[in-house]
Amino acid sequence: MNRLLSHRISSNGAVIDRQKLVHFEFDQKKYTGYEGDTLASALLAHGIHLVGRSFKYHRPRGIFGSGSEEPNALVRLIGDKSSEPNLRATQIEIYDGLIAESQNRFPSLKIDFLSINNVFRRFFPAGFYYKTFMWPASFWMFYEKLIRKAAGLGKLSKKYHRPERYEHKYAHCDLLVVGSGAAGLQTAIIAAKSGARVVIADEQHRFGGWLLTDNDFNINQIPAASWVHETVKNLQSAPNVTCLSRTTVSSMMDDNFVIMAERVTEHLGKKDMLLPKQRLWKLRASKVILATGAIERPLVFSGNDLPGIMLSSAIRTYINRYDVLSGRRAIIFTNNDDAYFTALAIHKAGGFVRCIVDLRVNPKSQIITKVRKIGINILAGHAVIAAHGLRHIASVDIAKYNSGKQAPTSSILHMDCNLLAMSGGLNPVVHLHSQRKGKLVWDERTSCYRPDNKSDEWVSVGAANGTFELERIFIEATKIASTTIMKLAKENNKIKTKELVTVPQIDKDKQNWTPLPTWLIQAGQPHVSDKTAFVDFQNDSTAADIKLAVKEGYSSVEHVKRYTTTGMATDQGKTSNINAIGILASCLNKSIAETGVTTFRPPYTPVSLGAIAGRNIGGLFDPVRKTRMHSWHQSNGAKFEHVGQWMRAWYYPRDGESFQQAVNREVYATRHYAGLLDASTLGKIEVKGPDSAEFLNRVYTNNFADLPIGKARYGLMLKEDGMVFDDGVTTRLAEDHFYMTTTTGGAAGVLSWLEELLQTEWLDLRVYLTSVTEQWSVASLSGPNSRSILTACMSENKNITDDFPFMTMKKSFIAGIPARIFRISFTGEMAFEINVPARYGAALWSHLMKIGKEFNLTAYGTEAMHVLRAEKGFIIVGQETDGTVTPHDLDMGWIISNKKSDFIGKRALERKSMNEPQRKQLVGLLTADPSKVIPEGAHAVLDPNQEMPMEMLGHISSSYYSPNLKHSIALALLKGGLNRKGQTVYIPMLDGQQPIEAKIVDPVFFDKKGERLRG
Amino acid sequence: MVDTISRIVVGCTAFNDKKLPILKKPESLKAPLIELSEIKHLGKLNVRCGKKNRDALGKLIHCNLPIQINQINSKAGRFAISLGPDEYLILAEPGSENQLEKTLNSSDISKYISVVNVSDALCAIQISGPKVRDVLSKGCAIDFHPDSFYKNKAVQCDLALANIVLVCLEENEFIFICRTSFAEYILDWFIDASYEYGIFVSDGI
Amino acid sequence: MLKIKCPFCGVRDESEFSCGGEAHIARPTTDLKLTDKIFSEYLFMKYNPKGVFLERWCHTSGCRRWFNLARDTVSHEIIEIYPMGVFPKTVKGKKAYQANWRRKSKYEAVSKPAKRTKK
Amino acid sequence: MAKLNIDRGTRAFTRKSKRYSIFSIAKNAASYHQKWQQAWRHAEPKSTYDAVIIGGGGHGLATAYYLANIHGITNIAVIEKGWLGGGNTGRNTTIIRSNYMWDESAAIYEHALKLWEGLSQDLNFNVMFSQRGVLTISHSEHELKGMSRRVHAIRLNGIDSDILSPSEIKKLVPTINIDPNIRYPVMGGFIQKRAGTARHDAVAWGYARAADELGVDIIQNCEVTGLRRNGNQITGIQTTKGFVKTSKVGCVVAGHSSIIADMANIRLPITSRPLQAIVSEPIKPILDTVIMSNAVHMYISQSDKGEMVLGAGVDKYNSYAQTGSWTIPEHMVAAAIDLFPFLSQLRMLRQWGGIVDTCPDASPIISKTDVKGLYFNCGWGTGGFKATPGSGHVFADLIANDRPNPIALPFGLKRFETGYLIDEHGAAGVAH
């Protein structure tokens, strides 16, 4: 026999396509379903309820709901590239070749070893782990391993895989409508006619919301289904409307910044490689209408977690949407009218409704009368006090029940069944509203928390607003839509406001929406029955747990939530929160309003991390910036280092050279012949305007007002706290025009800092700043032969190099390229920094290398540059400084002008403590063993044999082997260093080796007089 | 000598040594829906000047400076884009920028303005095709609805992790200007983001 | 994610802006000879209200211009946006300006917050 | 580095009746857990206390506990405007470590770490302190140098810390991506093995229960509305539950420190910023170490429940809203996926924010004030949780003796006047 038929019923005009058979696999078994089925509906069609084991007690759990509220039916989807755990079977659309498996069980669903926890569950009350696993102390790590293994739900495939494609999309609209049920469609269609830019999103794969489940009536004289069809068609054809199905609005933030996750190809078996798996929408909406509907509440009684016990609305949905009857001998347990529609549906579908157990003593309404007529037995004033069964519900105990006294008032009636529908009332989906910090109010009539609807930016409507009767929903939706359009029209004159549509007329059986709130059904010995009366199904928290929490004083809602973990599972308490609050309230003898409610944190349903990251991963995580000489460096075997976003040539190993060998060669060659460094990444800023000189005077510690035109000067920049911030050479091009250079890493920071000062502090200064970092490529030509090389390269007036004093600038042409040449040096050798428009950078470089050949010109990288400047005791901001170092600490008092009344950082430098002799100061270090190079970052001590913690003098900021001095050299910041010159310090090693002995010396190791520099 | 160099230079583009042209499209697509190319060596001047001298400057450039921000004026092959209350970006035909710079800096208002040649600091990239707005909206928070981003509108904004000036030339044709060193990143970004539409990157003009 | 109306570029996403913190902080020049303690009020001490706060923002990814902004630090509502060197005009903005302890501090008595002047 | 012998005081719960143990659970199981007593009394304020602690978070409760347990001052109250541990204690990502570069920081965080070791026994409440190790990763030459500086300093301070090579890191964390060609390759890292995580709520509850046992009044849902002083001496506090007389007030109200300070008209260098975190859905164990990366501003660990916990740096503007910008989680998730590609199969379950005190030097304030009897413990920024026991321990000492001990001394407000900041910015990008 075709197993497919077992629980399928004759077509209901449902959303599945009977013509299209789909093959899938669950727990290594092959099954078939129809296109349009969810994994849940397809499994139910095969009579399969049991799909998972619970988190803590590993109790058997079945399909419970029909949408994102599902707490039990979590499965793992296994794909070729990856495997995704914890997906809701109720939301997975099946496709050919889908492979799913159940979770949190070993070895199998039916036999799960850890269900032993269930037997001993009495020993695992809420928070038990806080009270034990403490002895012996050292054992916790061992206990923890076990707990960790037991915890967690699904498994991940650990092996790498190129993450699938996830797209991001920014969008803007006048109105976002969340949800496509009666309320959503009605508001959207009105907005559409107004000409406003509308986006309507629904997490389900097709629009209609509850109208897809309840549609055996007419809207405006046409069948509800057709009305939905028509309306959706109109929306889709409207140019100003974007319809997004399979799109979950997960978070709503300040100023209606909305995150929506669209499942683009997840539901397709063969993925269309053109399209991404998901698209994450970042939508900015002027107004938002929340038509997010409501979620049914379970009832809390002993054994309410057995497979075969489902939400009444879910059972109805499976019948009407998927032609699936989840069980043939059904009992309905309710405290409201809605479940009666389920009774009808089951009856229509050919199932047998044994009885309706209604907590209300004397329920009356049109629908109830109708159900009575059919002859379904209604037990009013009764309750199901317990459900029994092994892996599926087999029978229930029913008794007269007094909700006030919370106790049964009659003998127990035993009744068998294989399906129990329960309905404890409805909870509006208020998540997005409270994400925006909207308040909730407890509504006594409908016994639910609904939004206060006080905001001007967003509004809830329909079931999401606690309005559950369809006729009232349509009235409300129409009204709210029009008022929202009015508001929008004020901002946007393109939007029409005249009354756009009328309220649809419907002929649906009237229900009377007054549920009888009953949070917990107690029977026999409560402390026994409570233990199996589940509130949060996924986290296994029971009524007993909540009572225990209260007993132990964890009685605020948040404490209960955290102590019992109620509402903290992957469903975020969609079916459990309010029941928990109800039980808590009765424990505290408070009203629910007094008890309060926990906050709903985003997202509404879990959002894929892959989708959140989007394309900003791998090579696109952060831009890499290269100079125009990059390809030369590359083809000449350079090794690179990242400096901020820049990639700089680090060193150029030649045939088999080690790092050290290459650096030694480059350093040696530069000192003895000539070296060429790509300095293009240095920050460059054009400073122009009548007050430029005054401005520079205020931002540098030294004086720039008196700098002659054509001359350059080294400057030190401080932050207002007196700490060194950046340094560089600035040249005066004209009376009112300067050319400033900054460190590579500091470039962006310096420019914005200077702009900030000009725009927010010194509004009176007439100065314009323009970044030209990338306008100029810079080759720094350095070494004894540099002048000869430069001369050889000059295309005209070669003689300018004859008279080219230190710290001056000349404009000329090199090989026909217009150039700004600066005679400045960071190596301590005679050096020229040649700036040319970037487009000529590559050309200039290879030209210099060509001409330089006969002068032994060697390209050197940043490492050699570091060594060369260290030999001269030149600092590097960011290496010798770390935001805690003043110019005095660097022994650079000479650069602080006393003439100037003020500059950034001056006052801070005058604080008493800034001049204390015990501050860390920059000194040089010479190791006793000239070949031993101290590791950078190591710390110096006076007595290497002292006990821990050691008294440290300070750290080594720079340390290299100097091939020119044939000696290891280092720079260090040591407490009172300036007065310690000559003293011996020791540098303890991490690897247990002997401490390195070194002498404190002057930081200038080479050419102290600076003759070579000026030469 | 001059010539040898300038010849070397011609090949040099903001995309460094990326091998162009690039065609990336899935089999299922006949033709790429996105086209991208660099406009090489376009003259670019960053001009700072207050309201007082705006008109005078416009005359010198032969193209009036826009009065409103996010606006662009064009005349005789020159574009004037407003970047801020007192900041403009002038686009001029390749090779004309140096002369223009001289003219402005030697004018009698030169004292009150700042003119800086940024032709090599920035690069101009043209992007067009029926899906151009969709691709841009993947990395740019600006509203690309034709009603709000129309012809001759220019905005400074972020595209993914790069800062750009974006100019709308036609419904489906944009120019954007970014720091040269970001061009490679932007190119990679577009090739990836255009995946579902297909992209053709040409060597440019 | 705030929506900020740049006075020059119009409404843009928060991500295009950077926040420069408290506005209207007077910068005492060195010649004022303040004590270290008073000076530290300028250098480190903060006004950190729960409610309306006057702060400086810069449209970093746009026009790179700075401007002032009055924002509620609880609701994130932006009450007023106004240029550098001028003072808030709204009632809430004015109140926030006066509520700031700096208005009574010793150093502000000798050095006033930056004001716009003719260029 | 300042070092003190740690006085843990006498252990709580020598009285069997309330003592937690495997046996107490068995015994109560027999009686269907009907006999458990309240973890702490829900007290109403008395008219007078010897000292009042404002703020019922981890630090505040710890302060009260040590005041009672070590200094014998038991006539005290902890005043909490909401529910215990409802502030940053209940919102943080619980990383505990003491591998700080500056002596002053190393001293206090190591002091705290020593107290963490054995805290469950001290409090007779399992705070689940899990010494699974915290690994900080370096992605560039420059960072490796910074790391070397930190590790040398840490080691000479006698604190455990080891440098690991990429391959050693791979051995320890098999799921990490050490491909040298990614944008921020793993070039090395250093681990503190004694570091780890703890259960945040349990810390608040454990201290509350122990403090209550020693007679401390714990008063929830009571907001402080004003401070009363006589001249320069604190005389009491105004609350929503009436006036309370006391001559010593300790403020431990991270996020709202400036509000209380304004009541006393004193200045703090603090701004309140959102700090965001996210957790994923629970999965079976896949990451046993805490991983931090300053360069990409991201840290990640897996909770005992199986959730991946991710955090980043603070948001860029002042806020008391406990929400932040979307850009932050977006960036941290991207960074995490580059290091752990498997994460892209996972889903974000919850996203939230706390309000943290940020200080100019990213170091805390434990200090007397110009007002006699008014003490502040604040400015912990993003890293307060790890210090909870140490912070409470030295703050209790400060309140009891009206003078900071050597560990607390460097963290006084005076440093903002002298300029002797303890600048952890350079040292730790994401200071968790």
mmCIF file of N, CA and C in Angstrom, chain A residues 683-761:
data_model
loop_
_atom_site.group_PDB
_atom_site.id
_atom_site.type_symbol
_atom_site.label_atom_id
_atom_site.label_comp_id
_atom_site.label_asym_id
_atom_site.label_seq_id
_atom_site.Cartn_x
_atom_site.Cartn_y
_atom_site.Cartn_z
ATOM 1 N N GLY A 683 51.485 59.497 4.642
ATOM 2 C CA GLY A 683 50.358 60.400 4.470
ATOM 3 C C GLY A 683 50.839 61.752 3.988
ATOM 4 N N LYS A 684 50.079 62.350 3.061
ATOM 5 C CA LYS A 684 50.463 63.663 2.525
ATOM 6 C C LYS A 684 49.244 64.568 2.508
ATOM 7 N N ILE A 685 49.414 65.770 3.038
ATOM 8 C CA ILE A 685 48.296 66.705 3.132
ATOM 9 C C ILE A 685 48.727 68.072 2.625
ATOM 10 N N GLU A 686 47.938 68.624 1.705
ATOM 11 C CA GLU A 686 48.169 70.002 1.261
ATOM 12 C C GLU A 686 47.455 70.940 2.229
ATOM 13 N N VAL A 687 48.220 71.863 2.796
ATOM 14 C CA VAL A 687 47.655 72.836 3.730
ATOM 15 C C VAL A 687 47.711 74.203 3.064
ATOM 16 N N LYS A 688 46.522 74.778 2.776
ATOM 17 C CA LYS A 688 46.540 76.040 2.058
ATOM 18 C C LYS A 688 45.606 77.058 2.718
ATOM 19 N N GLY A 689 45.982 78.336 2.628
ATOM 20 C CA GLY A 689 45.162 79.388 3.198
ATOM 21 C C GLY A 689 45.986 80.379 3.978
ATOM 22 N N PRO A 690 45.479 81.610 4.121
ATOM 23 C CA PRO A 690 46.234 82.691 4.782
ATOM 24 C C PRO A 690 46.711 82.314 6.181
ATOM 25 N N ASP A 691 45.932 81.471 6.906
ATOM 26 C CA ASP A 691 46.286 81.176 8.302
ATOM 27 C C ASP A 691 47.025 79.845 8.463
ATOM 28 N N SER A 692 47.516 79.310 7.345
ATOM 29 C CA SER A 692 48.161 77.989 7.410
ATOM 30 C C SER A 692 49.295 77.948 8.431
ATOM 31 N N ALA A 693 50.173 78.957 8.373
ATOM 32 C CA ALA A 693 51.338 78.952 9.271
ATOM 33 C C ALA A 693 50.870 78.960 10.726
ATOM 34 N N GLU A 694 49.901 79.814 11.036
ATOM 35 C CA GLU A 694 49.378 79.898 12.399
ATOM 36 C C GLU A 694 48.802 78.548 12.814
ATOM 37 N N PHE A 695 48.082 77.912 11.893
ATOM 38 C CA PHE A 695 47.464 76.618 12.168
ATOM 39 C C PHE A 695 48.528 75.578 12.523
ATOM 40 N N LEU A 696 49.572 75.498 11.694
ATOM 41 C CA LEU A 696 50.634 74.517 11.960
ATOM 42 C C LEU A 696 51.299 74.818 13.297
ATOM 43 N N ASN A 697 51.439 76.073 13.607
ATOM 44 C CA ASN A 697 52.018 76.456 14.901
ATOM 45 C C ASN A 697 51.209 75.889 16.057
ATOM 46 N N ARG A 698 49.902 75.800 15.849
ATOM 47 C CA ARG A 698 49.044 75.342 16.949
ATOM 48 C C ARG A 698 49.014 73.823 17.068
ATOM 49 N N VAL A 699 49.292 73.111 15.956
ATOM 50 C CA VAL A 699 49.169 71.653 16.012
ATOM 51 C C VAL A 699 50.517 70.951 16.196
ATOM 52 N N TYR A 700 51.605 71.642 15.840
ATOM 53 C CA TYR A 700 52.936 71.071 16.075
ATOM 54 C C TYR A 700 53.535 71.677 17.343
ATOM 55 N N THR A 701 54.445 70.915 17.986
ATOM 56 C CA THR A 701 55.061 71.439 19.218
ATOM 57 C C THR A 701 56.081 72.515 18.871
ATOM 58 N N ASN A 702 56.644 72.418 17.666
ATOM 59 C CA ASN A 702 57.695 73.384 17.332
ATOM 60 C C ASN A 702 57.133 74.464 16.412
ATOM 61 N N ASN A 703 57.991 75.418 16.079
ATOM 62 C CA ASN A 703 57.552 76.608 15.367
ATOM 63 C C ASN A 703 57.577 76.410 13.857
ATOM 64 N N PHE A 704 56.505 76.800 13.182
ATOM 65 C CA PHE A 704 56.475 76.698 11.724
ATOM 66 C C PHE A 704 56.267 78.051 11.054
ATOM 67 N N ALA A 705 55.902 79.039 11.887
ATOM 68 C CA ALA A 705 55.612 80.361 11.306
ATOM 69 C C ALA A 705 56.852 80.909 10.593
ATOM 70 N N ASP A 706 58.017 80.605 11.176
ATOM 71 C CA ASP A 706 59.247 81.223 10.633
ATOM 72 C C ASP A 706 59.916 80.329 9.589
ATOM 73 N N LEU A 707 59.230 79.304 9.128
ATOM 74 C CA LEU A 707 59.846 78.397 8.145
ATOM 75 C C LEU A 707 59.900 79.086 6.783
ATOM 76 N N PRO A 708 61.114 79.236 6.212
ATOM 77 C CA PRO A 708 61.221 79.919 4.916
ATOM 78 C C PRO A 708 60.619 79.086 3.780
ATOM 79 N N ILE A 709 60.185 79.752 2.732
ATOM 80 C CA ILE A 709 59.635 79.052 1.570
ATOM 81 C C ILE A 709 60.715 78.167 0.960
ATOM 82 N N GLY A 710 60.301 76.941 0.622
ATOM 83 C CA GLY A 710 61.255 76.015 0.008
ATOM 84 C C GLY A 710 62.009 75.192 1.033
ATOM 85 N N LYS A 711 61.787 75.478 2.314
ATOM 86 C CA LYS A 711 62.476 74.707 3.351
ATOM 87 C C LYS A 711 61.514 73.733 4.031
ATOM 88 N N ALA A 712 62.085 72.637 4.568
ATOM 89 C CA ALA A 712 61.303 71.599 5.235
ATOM 90 C C ALA A 712 61.677 71.534 6.706
ATOM 91 N N ARG A 713 60.755 71.060 7.524
ATOM 92 C CA ARG A 713 61.031 70.949 8.962
ATOM 93 C C ARG A 713 60.318 69.738 9.534
ATOM 94 N N TYR A 714 61.037 69.019 10.430
ATOM 95 C CA TYR A 714 60.439 67.880 11.106
ATOM 96 C C TYR A 714 59.542 68.383 12.241
ATOM 97 N N GLY A 715 58.364 67.825 12.356
ATOM 98 C CA GLY A 715 57.448 68.284 13.396
ATOM 99 C C GLY A 715 56.870 67.126 14.194
ATOM 100 N N LEU A 716 56.546 67.420 15.442
ATOM 101 C CA LEU A 716 55.964 66.423 16.331
ATOM 102 C C LEU A 716 54.564 66.910 16.712
ATOM 103 N N MET A 717 53.592 66.024 16.592
ATOM 104 C CA MET A 717 52.203 66.370 16.887
ATOM 105 C C MET A 717 51.786 65.659 18.158
ATOM 106 N N LEU A 718 51.124 66.369 19.077
ATOM 107 C CA LEU A 718 50.638 65.746 20.305
ATOM 108 C C LEU A 718 49.123 65.750 20.309
ATOM 109 N N LYS A 719 48.547 64.872 21.108
ATOM 110 C CA LYS A 719 47.122 64.993 21.402
ATOM 111 C C LYS A 719 46.998 65.940 22.596
ATOM 112 N N GLU A 720 45.768 66.347 22.884
ATOM 113 C CA GLU A 720 45.569 67.340 23.937
ATOM 114 C C GLU A 720 46.125 66.865 25.280
ATOM 115 N N ASP A 721 46.305 65.549 25.452
ATOM 116 C CA ASP A 721 46.823 65.040 26.735
ATOM 117 C C ASP A 721 48.349 65.069 26.778
ATOM 118 N N GLY A 722 48.985 65.651 25.763
ATOM 119 C CA GLY A 722 50.436 65.820 25.785
ATOM 120 C C GLY A 722 51.203 64.614 25.281
ATOM 121 N N MET A 723 50.485 63.573 24.867
ATOM 122 C CA MET A 723 51.151 62.364 24.400
ATOM 123 C C MET A 723 51.422 62.455 22.894
ATOM 124 N N VAL A 724 52.550 61.878 22.467
ATOM 125 C CA VAL A 724 52.930 61.938 21.054
ATOM 126 C C VAL A 724 51.897 61.209 20.213
ATOM 127 N N PHE A 725 51.480 61.881 19.141
ATOM 128 C CA PHE A 725 50.373 61.373 18.327
ATOM 129 C C PHE A 725 50.850 61.040 16.912
ATOM 130 N N ASP A 726 51.678 61.906 16.340
ATOM 131 C CA ASP A 726 52.211 61.632 15.003
ATOM 132 C C ASP A 726 53.418 62.527 14.756
ATOM 133 N N ASP A 727 54.196 62.182 13.726
ATOM 134 C CA ASP A 727 55.317 63.043 13.348
ATOM 135 C C ASP A 727 55.473 63.013 11.830
ATOM 136 N N GLY A 728 56.262 63.928 11.325
ATOM 137 C CA GLY A 728 56.492 63.982 9.887
ATOM 138 C C GLY A 728 57.167 65.288 9.494
ATOM 139 N N VAL A 729 57.531 65.367 8.221
ATOM 140 C CA VAL A 729 58.209 66.550 7.709
ATOM 141 C C VAL A 729 57.202 67.412 6.955
ATOM 142 N N THR A 730 57.220 68.710 7.245
ATOM 143 C CA THR A 730 56.334 69.628 6.537
ATOM 144 C C THR A 730 57.158 70.696 5.831
ATOM 145 N N THR A 731 56.800 70.964 4.589
ATOM 146 C CA THR A 731 57.574 71.874 3.755
ATOM 147 C C THR A 731 56.719 73.058 3.350
ATOM 148 N N ARG A 732 57.356 74.227 3.329
ATOM 149 C CA ARG A 732 56.605 75.419 2.918
ATOM 150 C C ARG A 732 56.773 75.621 1.428
ATOM 151 N N LEU A 733 55.668 75.543 0.687
ATOM 152 C CA LEU A 733 55.719 75.701 -0.760
ATOM 153 C C LEU A 733 55.515 77.159 -1.138
ATOM 154 N N ALA A 734 54.737 77.865 -0.316
ATOM 155 C CA ALA A 734 54.483 79.283 -0.571
ATOM 156 C C ALA A 734 54.093 79.925 0.758
ATOM 157 N N GLU A 735 53.951 81.221 0.747
ATOM 158 C CA GLU A 735 53.608 81.928 1.975
ATOM 159 C C GLU A 735 52.427 81.251 2.663
ATOM 160 N N ASP A 736 51.419 80.922 1.866
ATOM 161 C CA ASP A 736 50.168 80.400 2.447
ATOM 162 C C ASP A 736 49.940 78.934 2.065
ATOM 163 N N HIS A 737 51.007 78.216 1.778
ATOM 164 C CA HIS A 737 50.857 76.874 1.239
ATOM 165 C C HIS A 737 51.926 75.929 1.789
ATOM 166 N N PHE A 738 51.489 74.864 2.494
ATOM 167 C CA PHE A 738 52.424 73.897 3.056
ATOM 168 C C PHE A 738 52.104 72.494 2.543
ATOM 169 N N TYR A 739 53.121 71.644 2.591
ATOM 170 C CA TYR A 739 52.977 70.245 2.176
ATOM 171 C C TYR A 739 53.384 69.393 3.369
ATOM 172 N N MET A 740 52.385 68.746 4.005
ATOM 173 C CA MET A 740 52.628 68.015 5.255
ATOM 174 C C MET A 740 52.697 66.520 4.986
ATOM 175 N N THR A 741 53.638 65.845 5.622
ATOM 176 C CA THR A 741 53.642 64.380 5.545
ATOM 177 C C THR A 741 53.389 63.801 6.936
ATOM 178 N N THR A 742 52.721 62.652 6.962
ATOM 179 C CA THR A 742 52.413 61.969 8.222
ATOM 180 C C THR A 742 52.912 60.528 8.146
ATOM 181 N N THR A 743 52.810 59.807 9.245
ATOM 182 C CA THR A 743 53.164 58.386 9.207
ATOM 183 C C THR A 743 52.137 57.646 8.340
ATOM 184 N N THR A 744 52.528 56.475 7.878
ATOM 185 C CA THR A 744 51.625 55.685 7.050
ATOM 186 C C THR A 744 50.353 55.330 7.813
ATOM 187 N N GLY A 745 50.536 54.808 8.997
ATOM 188 C CA GLY A 745 49.379 54.377 9.788
ATOM 189 C C GLY A 745 48.545 55.547 10.269
ATOM 190 N N GLY A 746 49.191 56.702 10.462
ATOM 191 C CA GLY A 746 48.487 57.831 11.062
ATOM 192 C C GLY A 746 47.754 58.712 10.067
ATOM 193 N N ALA A 747 48.007 58.493 8.773
ATOM 194 C CA ALA A 747 47.527 59.424 7.747
ATOM 195 C C ALA A 747 46.065 59.824 7.932
ATOM 196 N N ALA A 748 45.178 58.820 7.931
ATOM 197 C CA ALA A 748 43.745 59.127 8.004
ATOM 198 C C ALA A 748 43.421 59.837 9.320
ATOM 199 N N GLY A 749 43.992 59.323 10.418
ATOM 200 C CA GLY A 749 43.716 59.887 11.735
ATOM 201 C C GLY A 749 44.135 61.338 11.826
ATOM 202 N N VAL A 750 45.321 61.648 11.295
ATOM 203 C CA VAL A 750 45.818 63.019 11.374
ATOM 204 C C VAL A 750 44.903 63.964 10.602
ATOM 205 N N LEU A 751 44.559 63.576 9.374
ATOM 206 C CA LEU A 751 43.713 64.462 8.568
ATOM 207 C C LEU A 751 42.399 64.754 9.282
ATOM 208 N N SER A 752 41.748 63.713 9.796
ATOM 209 C CA SER A 752 40.434 63.980 10.408
ATOM 210 C C SER A 752 40.607 64.760 11.716
ATOM 211 N N TRP A 753 41.713 64.530 12.419
ATOM 212 C CA TRP A 753 41.972 65.294 13.648
ATOM 213 C C TRP A 753 42.153 66.778 13.323
ATOM 214 N N LEU A 754 42.928 67.057 12.272
ATOM 215 C CA LEU A 754 43.154 68.451 11.891
ATOM 216 C C LEU A 754 41.858 69.102 11.402
ATOM 217 N N GLU A 755 41.090 68.352 10.595
ATOM 218 C CA GLU A 755 39.794 68.872 10.141
ATOM 219 C C GLU A 755 38.904 69.191 11.338
ATOM 220 N N GLU A 756 38.907 68.268 12.309
ATOM 221 C CA GLU A 756 38.072 68.462 13.499
ATOM 222 C C GLU A 756 38.452 69.767 14.192
ATOM 223 N N LEU A 757 39.761 69.986 14.355
ATOM 224 C CA LEU A 757 40.201 71.217 15.020
ATOM 225 C C LEU A 757 39.728 72.445 14.253
ATOM 226 N N LEU A 758 39.897 72.405 12.930
ATOM 227 C CA LEU A 758 39.519 73.565 12.120
ATOM 228 C C LEU A 758 38.021 73.822 12.164
ATOM 229 N N GLN A 759 37.245 72.744 12.126
ATOM 230 C CA GLN A 759 35.798 72.920 12.005
ATOM 231 C C GLN A 759 35.103 73.102 13.350
ATOM 232 N N THR A 760 35.706 72.572 14.418
ATOM 233 C CA THR A 760 34.984 72.630 15.687
ATOM 234 C C THR A 760 35.664 73.532 16.718
ATOM 235 N N GLU A 761 36.960 73.809 16.547
ATOM 236 C CA GLU A 761 37.665 74.560 17.583
ATOM 237 C C GLU A 761 38.084 75.948 17.090
#
